[in-house]
Coordinates of C-alpha atoms in Angstrom, one line a residue:
Chain A
M19 CA 81.4 73.4 107.5
E20 CA 77.4 74.5 107.4
I21 CA 76.9 76.8 104.0
S22 CA 73.4 78.8 104.5
V23 CA 73.1 81.9 101.5
A24 CA 69.9 84.4 102.3
G25 CA 68.8 86.5 101.2
V26 CA 70.9 87.5 98.6
S27 CA 70.3 90.2 95.0
C28 CA 73.0 91.7 92.9
R29 CA 72.3 95.1 90.3
I30 CA 74.5 96.0 88.6
G31 CA 73.7 99.0 87.1
E32 CA 70.0 98.4 85.9
V33 CA 70.5 94.5 85.0
E34 CA 69.1 92.2 88.0
I35 CA 71.3 89.4 87.9
L36 CA 70.1 88.0 91.3
K37 CA 67.4 88.0 93.6
D38 CA 66.3 86.9 97.3
I39 CA 68.8 83.6 96.8
N40 CA 68.0 81.7 99.5
F41 CA 69.5 78.2 100.0
R42 CA 71.4 76.2 102.6
L43 CA 74.2 73.2 101.8
E44 CA 75.1 70.5 104.8
S45 CA 77.9 69.8 105.6
G46 CA 80.4 68.1 104.2
S47 CA 78.5 68.7 100.6
F48 CA 78.6 67.7 97.7
A49 CA 77.2 70.2 95.0
A50 CA 76.4 72.1 91.8
I51 CA 74.9 75.9 90.6
V52 CA 73.4 74.4 87.5
G53 CA 71.4 77.3 85.3
P54 CA 71.6 78.2 81.3
N55 CA 74.5 81.0 80.3
G56 CA 73.3 84.8 82.0
A57 CA 71.6 83.2 84.9
G58 CA 74.2 84.5 87.7
K59 CA 76.1 81.8 88.7
S60 CA 78.7 83.0 88.3
T61 CA 78.7 86.2 90.2
L62 CA 76.4 84.0 93.4
I63 CA 79.4 82.0 93.6
K64 CA 81.5 85.1 94.3
I65 CA 78.7 86.7 96.8
M66 CA 79.8 83.4 98.5
L67 CA 83.4 83.9 98.1
G68 CA 83.3 87.6 100.0
L69 CA 84.8 88.7 96.0
L70 CA 81.8 90.4 95.8
K71 CA 79.3 92.7 97.8
P72 CA 75.8 92.6 97.9
D73 CA 72.5 94.8 97.8
G74 CA 71.1 95.3 100.8
A75 CA 72.6 95.1 104.7
E76 CA 70.0 92.4 105.4
A77 CA 72.2 89.5 103.0
K78 CA 73.5 87.1 104.6
I79 CA 76.5 84.2 103.8
L80 CA 77.4 81.9 106.9
Y81 CA 80.2 79.3 107.3
D82 CA 78.5 77.1 110.2
G83 CA 77.3 80.5 111.7
V84 CA 80.0 82.6 110.7
D85 CA 79.9 85.9 108.3
V86 CA 82.2 85.7 104.5
A87 CA 83.6 88.7 105.5
E88 CA 85.4 87.6 109.2
V89 CA 86.1 84.1 107.5
N90 CA 87.8 86.1 104.9
K91 CA 89.6 89.1 107.5
S92 CA 90.7 86.1 109.4
R93 CA 90.4 82.1 108.6
H94 CA 90.6 82.0 104.7
W95 CA 89.0 78.8 104.5
L96 CA 87.3 79.3 101.0
G97 CA 89.0 77.9 97.9
Y98 CA 88.7 78.8 94.4
V99 CA 89.5 78.0 91.0
P100 CA 88.1 79.6 87.9
Q101 CA 86.5 78.4 84.8
N102 CA 89.5 81.1 82.8
Y103 CA 92.4 81.1 84.7
A104 CA 93.7 84.6 83.0
F105 CA 97.6 84.3 83.9
D106 CA 100.0 85.7 81.8
R107 CA 100.9 82.4 80.5
S108 CA 105.0 84.4 79.1
V109 CA 106.1 84.7 82.6
P110 CA 109.1 82.1 83.1
I111 CA 107.8 79.9 87.2
T112 CA 108.3 76.9 87.4
L113 CA 105.2 74.7 88.9
D114 CA 107.4 73.7 91.7
E115 CA 108.1 77.7 92.3
F116 CA 104.6 79.0 91.7
F117 CA 103.7 76.5 94.7
K118 CA 106.6 77.7 97.0
I119 CA 105.9 81.8 96.2
T120 CA 102.2 81.8 95.8
C121 CA 100.9 79.0 98.9
R122 CA 104.9 79.1 100.8
A123 CA 105.4 75.5 100.3
E124 CA 107.7 73.4 101.3
D125 CA 109.5 71.0 100.5
G126 CA 108.7 67.4 102.7
D127 CA 106.6 64.3 102.1
K128 CA 102.6 66.4 102.2
Y129 CA 104.4 68.9 99.8
N130 CA 104.8 65.3 97.3
S131 CA 102.1 63.2 98.8
V132 CA 99.4 66.4 97.1
L133 CA 101.5 66.6 94.3
E134 CA 101.3 62.7 93.8
S135 CA 97.8 62.9 94.8
L136 CA 97.2 65.9 91.6
N137 CA 99.6 64.3 89.3
L138 CA 101.3 66.9 89.3
F139 CA 104.9 65.4 90.8
K140 CA 106.6 64.8 87.9
L141 CA 105.4 68.8 86.8
K142 CA 106.4 70.3 88.8
K143 CA 109.6 71.7 86.8
H144 CA 107.8 72.5 84.4
I145 CA 107.0 75.5 82.9
M146 CA 103.3 77.2 83.8
G147 CA 102.5 78.0 80.6
G148 CA 103.2 75.5 79.2
L149 CA 101.2 72.9 81.1
S150 CA 97.7 71.7 79.9
G151 CA 93.7 73.2 80.5
G152 CA 93.7 70.0 82.2
E153 CA 96.7 70.8 84.5
I154 CA 96.5 73.8 85.5
Q155 CA 93.1 73.0 86.8
R156 CA 94.6 70.4 89.1
A157 CA 97.5 73.0 90.2
L158 CA 95.3 75.4 90.9
I159 CA 93.0 72.5 93.1
A160 CA 96.8 71.6 94.4
Y161 CA 97.5 75.7 94.9
N162 CA 94.2 75.2 97.4
L163 CA 95.4 72.6 99.1
F164 CA 98.2 73.6 100.5
H165 CA 95.7 76.9 102.1
D166 CA 94.0 74.1 103.5
K167 CA 90.6 74.8 103.0
R168 CA 87.4 73.9 104.1
V169 CA 85.2 74.7 101.0
L170 CA 86.3 74.7 97.4
F171 CA 84.1 76.6 94.8
L172 CA 85.2 75.3 91.2
D173 CA 84.2 77.3 88.2
E174 CA 82.8 75.4 85.7
P175 CA 85.6 72.3 86.7
T176 CA 86.3 70.9 83.8
S177 CA 85.4 73.2 81.1
A178 CA 89.2 73.3 79.2
I179 CA 89.7 69.6 79.6
D180 CA 89.0 66.7 78.1
I181 CA 87.3 63.7 78.6
E182 CA 90.3 61.9 80.1
G183 CA 91.1 65.1 82.5
E184 CA 87.6 65.2 82.7
A185 CA 87.9 62.2 84.6
L186 CA 90.5 62.8 86.6
V187 CA 89.2 66.7 88.2
Y188 CA 86.4 64.4 89.3
S189 CA 87.8 61.7 91.2
I190 CA 90.4 64.2 92.7
L191 CA 87.5 66.5 93.8
N192 CA 85.4 62.8 95.0
N193 CA 87.9 61.9 96.2
L194 CA 88.5 65.0 98.7
N195 CA 85.0 65.7 99.9
K196 CA 84.9 62.0 100.9
E197 CA 89.1 62.0 102.6
R198 CA 89.1 65.4 103.7
K199 CA 85.9 66.3 104.5
I200 CA 86.4 69.1 102.0
N201 CA 82.7 71.2 100.8
I202 CA 82.7 71.5 97.7
I203 CA 80.7 73.7 95.1
I204 CA 80.8 73.6 91.5
I205 CA 78.7 75.2 88.4
S206 CA 79.0 72.7 85.0
H207 CA 76.8 72.8 82.3
D208 CA 77.7 69.4 82.0
I209 CA 74.2 67.0 83.2
D210 CA 75.8 63.7 83.0
A211 CA 78.6 64.9 85.3
V212 CA 76.2 66.2 87.9
L213 CA 74.0 63.6 87.9
K214 CA 77.7 60.9 88.3
N215 CA 79.2 63.0 91.7
V216 CA 77.3 65.4 93.2
D217 CA 74.4 64.9 96.1
T218 CA 72.7 67.9 95.8
V219 CA 71.9 70.6 92.6
V220 CA 71.3 74.1 93.2
C221 CA 68.9 75.5 90.1
L222 CA 69.4 78.6 89.4
N223 CA 68.2 81.5 86.5
K224 CA 68.5 85.2 88.3
T225 CA 67.5 83.4 91.8
I226 CA 66.8 79.5 92.9
H227 CA 64.6 77.5 90.8
C228 CA 64.5 74.7 92.3
M229 CA 67.1 72.9 94.7
G230 CA 67.4 69.4 95.9
G231 CA 69.2 65.8 95.2
A232 CA 71.2 65.3 92.1
C233 CA 69.3 62.5 90.8
E234 CA 65.4 64.0 91.8
I235 CA 66.3 67.2 90.7
L236 CA 67.9 66.4 87.4
E237 CA 66.4 62.7 86.5
G238 CA 62.6 64.4 86.4
S239 CA 60.7 66.8 84.1
M240 CA 62.1 69.5 86.3
I241 CA 65.0 70.0 85.2
Q242 CA 64.3 70.1 80.5
K243 CA 61.2 72.1 82.1
F244 CA 63.6 74.2 83.3
F245 CA 66.3 74.2 81.3
E246 CA 63.5 75.3 78.5
G247 CA 64.5 77.9 75.3
H248 CA 68.6 77.6 76.9
R249 CA 70.7 76.1 75.4
G250 CA 74.2 75.0 76.8
L251 CA 72.9 71.8 79.0
Y252 CA 74.5 68.6 78.4
Q253 CA 73.1 65.3 78.5
H254 CA 74.5 62.5 77.9
G255 CA 73.2 58.8 80.1
G256 CA 71.2 59.2 82.9
C257 CA 71.3 58.7 87.4
H258 CA 74.8 57.1 88.6
H259 CA 73.8 57.4 92.2
R260 CA 77.4 58.5 94.2
Chain B
M25 CA 143.6 103.6 80.1
I26 CA 141.9 102.2 82.6
E27 CA 143.3 104.4 85.3
I28 CA 140.9 106.1 84.0
L29 CA 138.3 104.3 85.6
L30 CA 139.8 104.5 89.3
M31 CA 139.9 108.1 89.1
P32 CA 137.0 109.4 91.5
F33 CA 134.4 110.9 89.2
A34 CA 134.3 107.5 87.0
L35 CA 134.6 105.9 90.5
K36 CA 131.1 108.0 92.0
A37 CA 129.4 107.0 88.5
L38 CA 130.0 103.3 87.8
F39 CA 129.2 103.2 91.4
A40 CA 126.1 105.3 91.5
S41 CA 125.3 103.3 87.8
A42 CA 125.2 99.7 88.9
L43 CA 123.2 100.6 92.2
I44 CA 121.1 101.9 89.7
S45 CA 120.9 99.2 87.4
V46 CA 120.0 96.8 90.1
I47 CA 117.2 98.1 91.4
C48 CA 115.9 98.4 88.3
A49 CA 116.7 95.6 86.5
W50 CA 115.0 93.8 90.2
S51 CA 111.5 95.5 90.3
G52 CA 112.2 95.7 87.4
I53 CA 110.4 91.8 87.2
F54 CA 107.0 93.2 88.5
V55 CA 106.8 96.6 85.7
T56 CA 106.8 93.3 83.2
I57 CA 105.0 91.0 84.6
K58 CA 102.1 93.6 86.2
N59 CA 102.7 95.8 82.4
M60 CA 103.8 99.2 83.6
A61 CA 106.3 100.2 81.3
F62 CA 103.2 103.6 80.3
F63 CA 103.3 103.7 84.3
S64 CA 106.6 104.3 84.1
E65 CA 107.1 106.3 80.9
S66 CA 104.6 108.4 82.7
I67 CA 106.7 108.4 86.5
S68 CA 109.4 109.5 84.3
H69 CA 107.6 112.0 82.0
S70 CA 106.4 113.6 84.7
S71 CA 109.5 114.2 86.2
L72 CA 110.4 117.3 83.8
A73 CA 107.4 119.1 85.9
G74 CA 109.1 118.2 88.8
I75 CA 111.8 120.0 87.7
A76 CA 110.6 122.9 86.3
I77 CA 108.7 123.4 90.1
A78 CA 112.4 123.2 91.9
L79 CA 114.4 125.5 89.6
W80 CA 110.8 127.7 89.7
F81 CA 111.0 127.6 93.8
G82 CA 114.8 127.4 94.2
F83 CA 114.7 123.4 95.7
D84 CA 117.5 121.4 94.4
P85 CA 116.1 119.1 91.6
S86 CA 117.3 115.6 93.2
V87 CA 115.1 115.7 96.3
F88 CA 112.6 117.7 95.4
L89 CA 112.0 114.7 92.8
V90 CA 111.5 111.8 95.3
F91 CA 109.0 113.5 96.8
F92 CA 107.5 114.7 93.7
S93 CA 107.4 111.8 91.0
V94 CA 105.7 109.9 94.8
A95 CA 103.1 112.3 94.6
V96 CA 102.1 111.8 91.0
A97 CA 102.0 108.1 91.6
A98 CA 99.4 108.0 94.6
V99 CA 97.4 110.6 92.8
I100 CA 97.2 107.6 89.4
A101 CA 96.9 105.5 92.2
L102 CA 93.5 107.3 93.6
V103 CA 92.5 108.7 90.7
A104 CA 92.7 104.6 89.1
Q105 CA 90.7 103.5 91.8
S106 CA 87.9 106.3 92.3
S107 CA 87.7 106.3 88.2
I108 CA 85.4 104.6 85.8
A109 CA 88.1 104.6 83.3
S110 CA 91.2 102.2 82.6
R111 CA 94.5 102.4 84.8
D112 CA 96.0 103.4 81.3
S113 CA 94.0 105.9 80.6
V114 CA 93.8 107.5 83.9
I115 CA 98.1 107.1 83.0
G116 CA 97.8 109.1 80.3
I117 CA 95.2 111.8 81.2
V118 CA 97.5 112.3 84.5
H119 CA 100.2 112.3 82.7
A120 CA 99.6 115.0 79.7
T121 CA 97.8 117.3 82.5
I122 CA 101.1 117.2 85.2
M123 CA 103.4 117.4 81.7
S124 CA 101.7 120.0 80.2
A125 CA 101.5 122.2 83.8
G126 CA 105.2 121.4 83.5
I127 CA 106.6 122.6 79.8
I128 CA 104.2 125.5 80.4
L129 CA 106.3 126.6 84.1
L130 CA 109.4 125.8 82.1
S131 CA 108.2 128.4 79.1
F132 CA 109.2 130.9 82.1
L133 CA 112.2 129.9 83.5
R134 CA 114.9 131.5 82.3
G135 CA 118.5 130.2 82.7
G136 CA 117.5 126.5 83.7
N137 CA 117.1 124.9 81.2
T138 CA 121.3 123.7 81.4
D139 CA 119.9 121.5 84.5
I140 CA 116.7 120.6 82.1
A141 CA 118.5 118.9 80.0
R142 CA 120.6 116.8 82.3
Y143 CA 117.5 115.7 83.3
L144 CA 116.5 115.0 80.0
F145 CA 118.9 113.1 79.3
G146 CA 120.9 111.6 82.1
D147 CA 124.9 112.9 83.0
V148 CA 126.0 110.1 85.4
L149 CA 129.1 111.7 85.0
A150 CA 128.8 114.6 87.0
V151 CA 127.3 113.1 89.6
T152 CA 127.8 114.4 93.0
S153 CA 128.6 113.3 96.0
T154 CA 125.3 114.0 97.9
D155 CA 123.5 112.2 94.4
L156 CA 125.4 109.5 95.4
Y157 CA 124.3 108.6 98.8
I158 CA 121.3 109.1 97.8
C159 CA 120.9 106.8 94.7
S160 CA 122.7 104.4 98.2
A161 CA 119.9 105.4 100.4
L162 CA 117.2 104.0 97.5
F163 CA 119.2 101.2 97.2
V164 CA 119.2 100.0 100.5
L165 CA 115.6 101.3 101.0
A166 CA 114.5 99.3 98.4
A167 CA 116.8 96.0 97.6
A168 CA 114.8 95.7 102.1
Y169 CA 111.5 96.5 100.6
L170 CA 112.1 93.9 97.8
A171 CA 113.6 90.9 100.1
K172 CA 110.7 91.3 102.4
F173 CA 108.1 91.6 100.3
S174 CA 108.9 90.4 96.3
T175 CA 107.2 87.6 97.9
T176 CA 104.2 89.2 98.0
H177 CA 104.1 91.5 95.4
A178 CA 105.3 88.0 93.3
L179 CA 101.1 87.0 93.8
T180 CA 99.4 89.8 94.1
C181 CA 101.1 90.6 90.4
L182 CA 100.8 86.5 89.0
T183 CA 97.1 85.2 91.4
P184 CA 95.6 88.6 91.9
E185 CA 91.8 87.1 92.7
L186 CA 93.6 84.1 94.6
A187 CA 95.6 86.2 97.0
K188 CA 92.7 88.5 97.2
L189 CA 91.3 85.6 98.5
N190 CA 94.2 84.6 101.3
G191 CA 93.1 87.4 102.2
I192 CA 95.6 90.0 101.5
N193 CA 95.3 93.0 100.0
V194 CA 95.6 93.5 96.8
K195 CA 95.3 97.2 96.7
K196 CA 97.5 98.1 99.5
Y197 CA 100.5 96.0 97.6
D198 CA 100.0 97.4 93.8
F199 CA 100.1 100.7 95.5
M200 CA 103.5 100.2 97.2
L201 CA 104.0 98.7 94.2
M202 CA 103.4 102.4 92.7
I203 CA 104.9 104.5 94.7
L204 CA 108.3 101.7 95.3
L205 CA 108.9 102.2 91.7
A206 CA 108.0 106.0 91.6
L207 CA 110.3 106.0 94.4
I208 CA 113.4 104.4 91.6
I209 CA 112.2 106.9 89.0
S210 CA 112.9 109.5 90.8
V211 CA 116.6 109.1 91.5
S212 CA 117.4 107.3 88.5
V213 CA 116.1 110.2 85.8
K214 CA 119.3 111.8 87.0
I215 CA 121.4 108.2 85.3
A216 CA 119.6 108.1 82.7
G217 CA 117.4 110.6 82.1
A218 CA 113.4 111.1 81.6
I219 CA 113.9 109.9 78.6
L220 CA 115.0 106.3 79.0
V221 CA 114.6 105.2 82.6
T222 CA 111.8 103.3 81.7
A223 CA 114.5 101.3 79.6
L224 CA 116.0 100.1 82.9
L225 CA 113.1 98.7 84.1
V226 CA 111.7 97.2 81.0
I227 CA 114.5 96.0 78.6
P228 CA 116.7 94.2 81.8
S229 CA 113.8 92.3 82.8
N230 CA 112.2 91.5 79.2
A231 CA 115.4 90.1 78.1
A232 CA 116.0 87.9 81.3
K233 CA 112.7 87.0 80.5
N234 CA 113.3 85.4 76.9
I235 CA 115.8 82.8 77.8
S236 CA 114.4 82.2 81.2
A237 CA 113.4 78.5 82.5
S238 CA 112.0 79.3 86.0
Y239 CA 111.4 82.2 88.3
N240 CA 114.6 82.5 89.9
S241 CA 116.8 82.6 86.9
F242 CA 114.5 85.1 85.8
V243 CA 115.3 87.7 88.8
L244 CA 118.7 86.6 88.4
L245 CA 119.3 87.0 84.9
S246 CA 117.3 90.4 84.9
V247 CA 118.9 92.1 88.0
I248 CA 122.5 91.0 86.3
T249 CA 122.0 91.8 82.3
G250 CA 121.3 95.1 84.3
L251 CA 124.6 94.7 86.1
T252 CA 126.6 94.6 82.8
G253 CA 125.2 96.9 81.1
A254 CA 125.6 100.1 83.9
V255 CA 129.4 99.0 83.4
A256 CA 130.0 98.5 80.2
G257 CA 127.7 102.0 79.7
V258 CA 129.5 104.5 82.3
A259 CA 132.9 102.1 80.4
A260 CA 132.2 102.5 76.9
S261 CA 130.3 106.6 77.7
I262 CA 134.1 107.1 79.6
F263 CA 136.4 105.2 77.0
L264 CA 134.6 106.4 73.4
D265 CA 133.3 109.7 74.8
F266 CA 129.4 108.6 74.4
P267 CA 126.5 110.1 77.2
T268 CA 125.9 107.9 79.4
G269 CA 122.1 107.2 79.7
P270 CA 122.0 105.9 75.6
S271 CA 125.3 103.9 76.5
I272 CA 123.8 102.3 79.6
V273 CA 120.6 101.4 77.9
L274 CA 121.6 100.4 74.1
L275 CA 124.3 98.3 75.5
N276 CA 120.9 97.1 78.0
S277 CA 118.9 96.3 73.5
I278 CA 122.0 94.6 72.8
A279 CA 120.9 91.9 75.5
Y280 CA 117.5 92.3 74.4
F281 CA 117.6 91.6 71.0
A282 CA 120.5 88.9 71.3
S283 CA 118.1 86.9 73.8
L284 CA 115.3 86.8 71.8
F285 CA 118.1 85.0 69.2
A286 CA 119.1 83.2 71.8
R287 CA 115.3 81.7 72.1
N288 CA 114.0 81.4 68.7
Y289 CA 116.9 80.8 66.9
L290 CA 119.0 78.4 69.7
K291 CA 116.5 77.4 71.3
I292 CA 118.5 78.5 75.0
S293 CA 116.5 78.5 78.3
I294 CA 118.1 79.5 81.3

């Protein structure tokens, strides 16, 4: 699904969060939005999801030419995995019940194969509140798969999980992107993970500073300059092209 | 001695309490998940102002209270949506405003104190046939609503952001839940009294939450706790000559503390 963001600005009170954001992502892309803390990354994806309204009537967010307001009204293509999934961990609800209540999922081959593919099958009868950060992330990905989402946004998908869990989440995302042709857009501070996994990088700090292929953007001096003076960037190794 | 429970007044009390307690325990699941105890408390306390207005104008308090409570819930919802204050603050402001107006109105009333005391502390043993019809109508309406929409409410209460992305109008469902609770509270006031009615919503569901291993047992145990508390509470109040509303609430409280003990020390999970 081709995604086009045009003329998006956002101001909260006197504070400018985003200024004239314009970019286009190709159908089937796996993109990362990178930028320092306070760059407006989470706000941008909430606007792209239609959860927040941008300033001005000229702003447009189109999915294959269809406006986000229309997408949300009739066809729920847009999936979202928040950074911190705020839910009351004391509510006694099993993973199985969560999917059946929230997705109206029914037992069957499709249901079980989604759970198997996300290593969740054996956790079906576990209480949601007892799951780890990585298991919750995978449960939310499953939630989006049961809803047949075509674009999946993930805000810092691996921030609350260990290295093993991180590798599993990225392998699942790569699989969804390649096999199911789901557009994936992540926010990440982990440059190494971005280099290994995504094909497009958008550098954001209130406005778009640079955009292009992952290696091209992240290996060059551009990224160092972009993050200069900012904290919160994790870089481990070199470019491992997908 | 058991014959006394088969007398018309006792049967009416048992039937009305059972209907109200089951519906309170079922809808109380959402009060617990969404932390709406303060909202429930404010609707039940505001009912005193509703009773004062009904007595002032000579309306039937039971019937007038239904409309009044729904109006208070709607005012809270509308003010909360148009204000930058938190929902809790808005509830506190609206609650205090209505209570103050009610107390001023009550100070002008003469001879209405018996009715006020009845609604303040509840008087299920004085339930009339009209009250029973109102309870039954509420039960049918609320049970039908919960049967149809409880999954949607579970979704909007558990994951409002994800529900919104799936095209569900979360604000609309939050509003519907507030109206439903207002209806339930307005009818339940006669059973448990304005002071204790929130207990019927909050205690059974929290007792169930302590020992539930799944959402299904959460709902089922909440309803069983509410129903048992109602039947045993009415029986105890008749046999021991205790006030009925507090008897029902105290039995629910015993169930809550027993479930807390079972959770923490016996590690029971059903």
